[in-house]
Amino acid sequence: MAYVPGVALLAALVVGCSAGADGNANGADSKAGSPTVTPAPPGKYLTLPAPCRAVPRSTLKDLLPGAAELPAAQQDKVFRGSAAVTYDTDRKVGCSWKSDAPNATRSLSIDFERVVSYDPAVSDDDRADTVYAKKEKAAGLSSSATPGPPEEKDKKGEESGKAKDPADADATDSADPSPSESSDESTDGTPGSSSSPEEALPSRVLDNLGDAAFLQDLPKQADSTAQRHTVSVVFRTSNVVVTVRYAEQPALVTQVPDGRELQEKAQALARKLAEALSE
């Protein structure tokens, strides 16, 4: 009997400690009025398309001239494409194609990158916009830049306003050809200067393509004899950033690729990919 009160007291202490522990576990000691952090919404895309099947064969035939004339087995190999080596196909995939024709080699590549933010305060879309902005900055462009001339504009574009300045020889040659060159262009549609398409269609921010887009035009490098001309179109739609690269290298160094054609076809493909992603 002498030990009963002590046992009862010990039991009461144990019950009290347990209640205190449960109260802490249930958040009884949480600071009143502390803000609740709402996780940023996830991106629209949880998966990526199969890149080597993203471009229809009919489009590949147009982008890779000469491939359609190859034997069936070689055609299949060209149009099948080569998948890019990546270590996380849920986050990044790509594919490339190449066609060797007698007069030129054409190459095409597409890359899809699905951006995921691991910061609950930053959405996948915002993180993807940061990734896109870095690419745009690396291309020497800015989202605030004025979009380039529409496709139906005259080939001389905005450079025609500079053609009156005789001090600017390059602008005069490309935008204000001699009478004989102007006559040739008006009769057969051939530009008077092989550099005109490059002058009229510079790298620029694009409108009406995904959430943001730009085009980077890379003509022949000054220190190279090869007339390789590459056009890249990069766009973002939600949390996916897509890059299209289209290039031509003529068989002869005296031949100059048509930069306008490369740009138009690269943009057309980019728009098809954007439409396919939105479906």
Coordinates of C-alpha atoms in Angstrom, one line a residue:
M1 CA 0.0 0.0 0.0
A2 CA 2.9 2.3 0.7
Y3 CA 4.0 2.2 -3.0
V4 CA 0.6 2.9 -4.6
P5 CA 0.8 6.7 -4.3
G6 CA 4.3 6.7 -5.8
V7 CA 3.1 4.5 -8.7
A8 CA 0.1 6.7 -9.3
L9 CA 2.3 9.8 -9.3
L10 CA 4.7 8.2 -11.8
A11 CA 1.8 7.2 -14.1
A12 CA 0.5 10.8 -13.9
L13 CA 3.9 12.1 -15.0
V14 CA 4.1 9.7 -17.9
V15 CA 0.7 10.6 -19.1
G16 CA 1.5 14.3 -18.9
C17 CA 4.7 13.9 -20.8
S18 CA 3.0 11.9 -23.5
A19 CA 0.3 14.6 -23.9
G20 CA 3.0 17.2 -24.3
A21 CA 4.8 15.2 -26.9
D22 CA 1.6 14.6 -28.8
G23 CA 0.8 18.3 -28.7
N24 CA 4.2 19.2 -30.3
A25 CA 3.7 16.5 -32.9
N26 CA 0.4 17.9 -33.8
G27 CA 1.9 21.4 -34.3
A28 CA 0.6 22.9 -31.1
D29 CA 3.9 24.8 -30.8
S30 CA 3.8 26.2 -34.3
K31 CA 4.0 29.9 -34.6
A32 CA 0.6 31.4 -35.0
G33 CA 0.0 33.2 -38.3
S34 CA 3.0 31.8 -40.1
P35 CA 2.4 31.9 -43.9
T36 CA 1.7 28.7 -45.8
V37 CA 3.9 28.2 -48.9
T38 CA 1.9 27.1 -51.9
P39 CA 4.0 25.0 -54.3
A40 CA 4.3 26.5 -57.8
P41 CA 2.3 24.7 -60.4
P42 CA 4.0 22.0 -62.5
G43 CA 4.7 22.4 -66.2
K44 CA 2.2 21.3 -68.8
Y45 CA 4.4 18.6 -70.2
L46 CA 5.3 15.5 -68.2
T47 CA 6.9 13.5 -71.1
L48 CA 8.6 14.3 -74.4
P49 CA 7.8 13.0 -77.9
A50 CA 9.9 10.4 -79.7
P51 CA 12.2 12.8 -81.6
C52 CA 13.1 10.6 -84.6
R53 CA 9.3 10.2 -85.3
A54 CA 8.5 13.9 -84.7
V55 CA 9.1 14.9 -88.3
P56 CA 6.9 13.4 -91.0
R57 CA 8.6 11.7 -93.9
S58 CA 7.0 14.1 -96.3
T59 CA 8.6 17.0 -94.5
L60 CA 12.0 15.2 -94.4
K61 CA 11.9 14.7 -98.1
D62 CA 11.5 18.4 -98.6
L63 CA 14.2 19.3 -96.1
L64 CA 16.7 16.7 -97.4
P65 CA 16.7 17.0 -101.2
G66 CA 18.3 14.0 -102.9
A67 CA 17.3 11.5 -100.2
A68 CA 14.1 10.5 -102.1
E69 CA 16.2 9.4 -105.1
L70 CA 18.3 6.9 -103.1
P71 CA 17.6 3.2 -103.1
A72 CA 14.8 2.1 -100.7
A73 CA 17.3 0.8 -98.0
Q74 CA 19.3 3.9 -98.0
Q75 CA 16.2 6.1 -97.9
D76 CA 15.0 4.3 -94.8
K77 CA 18.3 4.8 -93.2
V78 CA 18.4 8.6 -93.9
F79 CA 14.8 9.2 -92.9
R80 CA 15.1 7.0 -89.8
G81 CA 17.5 9.5 -88.3
S82 CA 20.0 9.1 -85.5
A83 CA 18.8 9.5 -81.9
A84 CA 20.9 11.8 -79.7
V85 CA 22.7 10.1 -76.8
T86 CA 21.1 11.3 -73.6
Y87 CA 21.1 9.9 -70.1
D88 CA 17.6 11.0 -69.1
T89 CA 15.1 10.6 -71.9
D90 CA 12.4 12.0 -69.7
R91 CA 14.2 15.3 -69.7
K92 CA 16.1 15.6 -73.0
V93 CA 15.9 13.9 -76.4
G94 CA 17.0 14.7 -79.9
C95 CA 17.4 13.3 -83.4
S96 CA 19.5 14.3 -86.5
W97 CA 19.3 13.6 -90.2
K98 CA 21.7 14.1 -93.1
S99 CA 21.5 13.9 -96.8
D100 CA 24.3 14.0 -99.3
A101 CA 23.2 15.2 -102.7
P102 CA 25.6 15.8 -105.7
N103 CA 25.4 19.6 -105.3
A104 CA 25.1 20.0 -101.5
T105 CA 24.8 18.3 -98.1
R106 CA 21.8 19.2 -96.0
S107 CA 21.6 18.4 -92.3
L108 CA 18.8 18.7 -89.8
S109 CA 18.6 18.2 -86.0
I110 CA 15.9 18.7 -83.4
D111 CA 16.2 18.8 -79.6
F112 CA 13.5 18.7 -76.9
E113 CA 14.4 19.7 -73.4
R114 CA 11.7 19.3 -70.6
V115 CA 12.6 21.6 -67.7
V116 CA 11.7 20.7 -64.2
S117 CA 12.1 23.1 -61.3
Y118 CA 13.1 21.6 -58.0
D119 CA 12.3 24.8 -56.1
P120 CA 8.7 24.8 -54.9
A121 CA 8.6 28.6 -55.1
V122 CA 9.6 28.5 -58.8
S123 CA 7.3 26.9 -61.5
D124 CA 8.6 24.7 -64.2
D125 CA 7.5 27.3 -66.8
D126 CA 9.5 30.0 -65.1
R127 CA 12.6 27.8 -64.9
A128 CA 12.1 26.9 -68.6
D129 CA 11.9 30.6 -69.4
T130 CA 15.2 31.1 -67.7
V131 CA 16.8 28.3 -69.8
Y132 CA 15.4 29.8 -72.9
A133 CA 16.5 33.4 -72.0
K134 CA 20.1 32.1 -71.6
K135 CA 20.0 30.6 -75.1
E136 CA 18.5 33.9 -76.5
K137 CA 21.2 35.9 -74.8
A138 CA 23.9 33.6 -76.1
A139 CA 22.6 34.3 -79.6
G140 CA 23.1 38.0 -79.1
L141 CA 19.4 38.7 -79.0
S142 CA 16.9 40.1 -76.5
S143 CA 13.2 39.6 -76.0
S144 CA 12.7 43.3 -76.2
A145 CA 14.2 43.4 -79.7
T146 CA 11.9 44.2 -82.6
P147 CA 10.9 41.1 -84.4
G148 CA 12.3 40.6 -87.9
P149 CA 10.5 41.4 -91.1
P150 CA 7.6 39.2 -92.1
E151 CA 8.3 36.5 -94.7
E152 CA 6.4 38.4 -97.5
K153 CA 8.5 41.5 -97.2
D154 CA 10.8 42.5 -100.0
K155 CA 14.1 40.7 -99.9
K156 CA 15.8 44.0 -99.3
G157 CA 14.0 44.3 -96.0
E158 CA 14.8 47.2 -93.7
E159 CA 18.3 47.5 -95.1
S160 CA 16.8 49.3 -98.1
G161 CA 16.6 52.5 -96.0
K162 CA 20.4 52.4 -95.6
A163 CA 21.2 51.8 -99.3
K164 CA 21.3 55.6 -100.0
D165 CA 24.4 56.0 -97.9
P166 CA 27.4 55.6 -100.2
A167 CA 29.7 55.2 -97.2
D168 CA 28.1 51.9 -96.4
A169 CA 29.4 49.7 -99.3
D170 CA 28.0 46.5 -98.0
A171 CA 24.5 47.8 -97.6
T172 CA 24.8 49.5 -101.0
D173 CA 25.9 46.3 -102.7
S174 CA 23.2 44.2 -101.1
A175 CA 20.2 46.6 -101.0
D176 CA 20.9 48.9 -104.0
P177 CA 22.2 46.7 -106.8
S178 CA 23.4 48.2 -110.1
P179 CA 20.8 48.7 -112.9
S180 CA 21.8 45.5 -114.6
E181 CA 21.4 43.5 -111.4
S182 CA 18.0 45.1 -110.7
S183 CA 16.9 44.2 -114.2
D184 CA 18.0 40.6 -113.7
E185 CA 16.1 40.4 -110.5
S186 CA 12.9 41.8 -111.9
T187 CA 13.0 39.4 -114.9
D188 CA 13.9 36.1 -113.5
G189 CA 13.6 36.6 -109.7
T190 CA 17.3 35.9 -109.0
P191 CA 18.7 38.3 -106.4
G192 CA 21.4 40.6 -107.7
S193 CA 23.8 39.7 -104.8
S194 CA 24.3 36.4 -103.2
S195 CA 24.5 38.1 -99.8
S196 CA 21.1 39.8 -100.1
P197 CA 19.1 37.1 -98.3
E198 CA 21.6 37.2 -95.4
E199 CA 21.4 41.0 -95.2
A200 CA 17.6 41.0 -95.3
L201 CA 17.0 38.2 -92.8
P202 CA 19.3 38.6 -89.8
S203 CA 19.0 36.8 -86.5
R204 CA 15.9 38.0 -84.7
V205 CA 13.2 37.4 -82.2
L206 CA 10.1 35.7 -83.7
D207 CA 6.4 36.3 -83.1
N208 CA 3.6 33.7 -82.9
L209 CA 5.8 30.7 -82.1
G210 CA 5.3 29.1 -78.7
D211 CA 5.5 31.3 -75.7
A212 CA 8.8 32.8 -76.9
A213 CA 11.1 32.2 -79.9
F214 CA 14.1 33.4 -81.8
L215 CA 16.0 32.6 -85.0
Q216 CA 19.8 32.6 -85.2
D217 CA 21.3 32.9 -88.7
L218 CA 24.9 31.7 -89.0
P219 CA 26.3 32.2 -92.5
K220 CA 29.8 31.2 -93.6
Q221 CA 32.5 32.0 -91.1
A222 CA 35.2 34.5 -92.2
D223 CA 38.0 32.1 -91.4
S224 CA 36.5 29.2 -93.3
T225 CA 36.6 28.3 -97.0
A226 CA 33.5 26.1 -96.7
Q227 CA 30.2 27.9 -97.5
R228 CA 28.3 26.2 -94.7
H229 CA 25.2 28.1 -93.6
T230 CA 23.3 27.1 -90.5
V231 CA 20.0 28.4 -89.2
S232 CA 18.7 27.7 -85.7
V233 CA 15.2 28.2 -84.4
V234 CA 14.7 28.0 -80.7
F235 CA 11.3 28.2 -79.0
R236 CA 9.7 27.6 -75.6
T237 CA 6.2 26.3 -75.0
S238 CA 5.4 25.9 -71.3
N239 CA 8.2 23.9 -69.7
V240 CA 9.7 22.5 -72.9
V241 CA 12.4 24.2 -75.0
V242 CA 12.8 23.1 -78.6
T243 CA 15.8 23.7 -80.9
V244 CA 15.7 23.2 -84.6
R245 CA 19.0 23.4 -86.6
Y246 CA 19.0 23.3 -90.4
A247 CA 22.2 23.6 -92.4
E248 CA 23.5 23.4 -96.0
Q249 CA 27.0 23.0 -97.3
P250 CA 27.4 23.2 -101.1
A251 CA 29.7 20.8 -102.8
L252 CA 31.6 23.7 -104.4
V253 CA 33.1 26.7 -102.5
T254 CA 31.8 28.9 -105.2
Q255 CA 28.2 28.1 -104.5
V256 CA 26.4 30.1 -101.8
P257 CA 23.5 28.6 -99.8
D258 CA 20.1 30.3 -100.0
G259 CA 19.8 31.7 -96.4
R260 CA 16.2 32.8 -97.0
E261 CA 15.2 29.2 -98.0
L262 CA 16.9 27.7 -94.9
Q263 CA 15.2 30.2 -92.6
E264 CA 11.8 29.6 -94.1
K265 CA 12.0 25.8 -93.9
A266 CA 13.5 25.9 -90.3
Q267 CA 10.7 28.1 -89.2
A268 CA 8.0 26.0 -90.9
L269 CA 9.3 22.9 -89.1
A270 CA 9.5 24.7 -85.8
R271 CA 5.8 25.7 -86.1
K272 CA 4.8 22.1 -87.0
L273 CA 6.6 20.9 -83.9
A274 CA 4.9 23.5 -81.7
E275 CA 1.5 22.5 -83.1
A276 CA 2.2 18.9 -82.4
L277 CA 3.2 19.6 -78.8
S278 CA 0.0 21.6 -78.2
E279 CA -2.2 18.7 -79.4

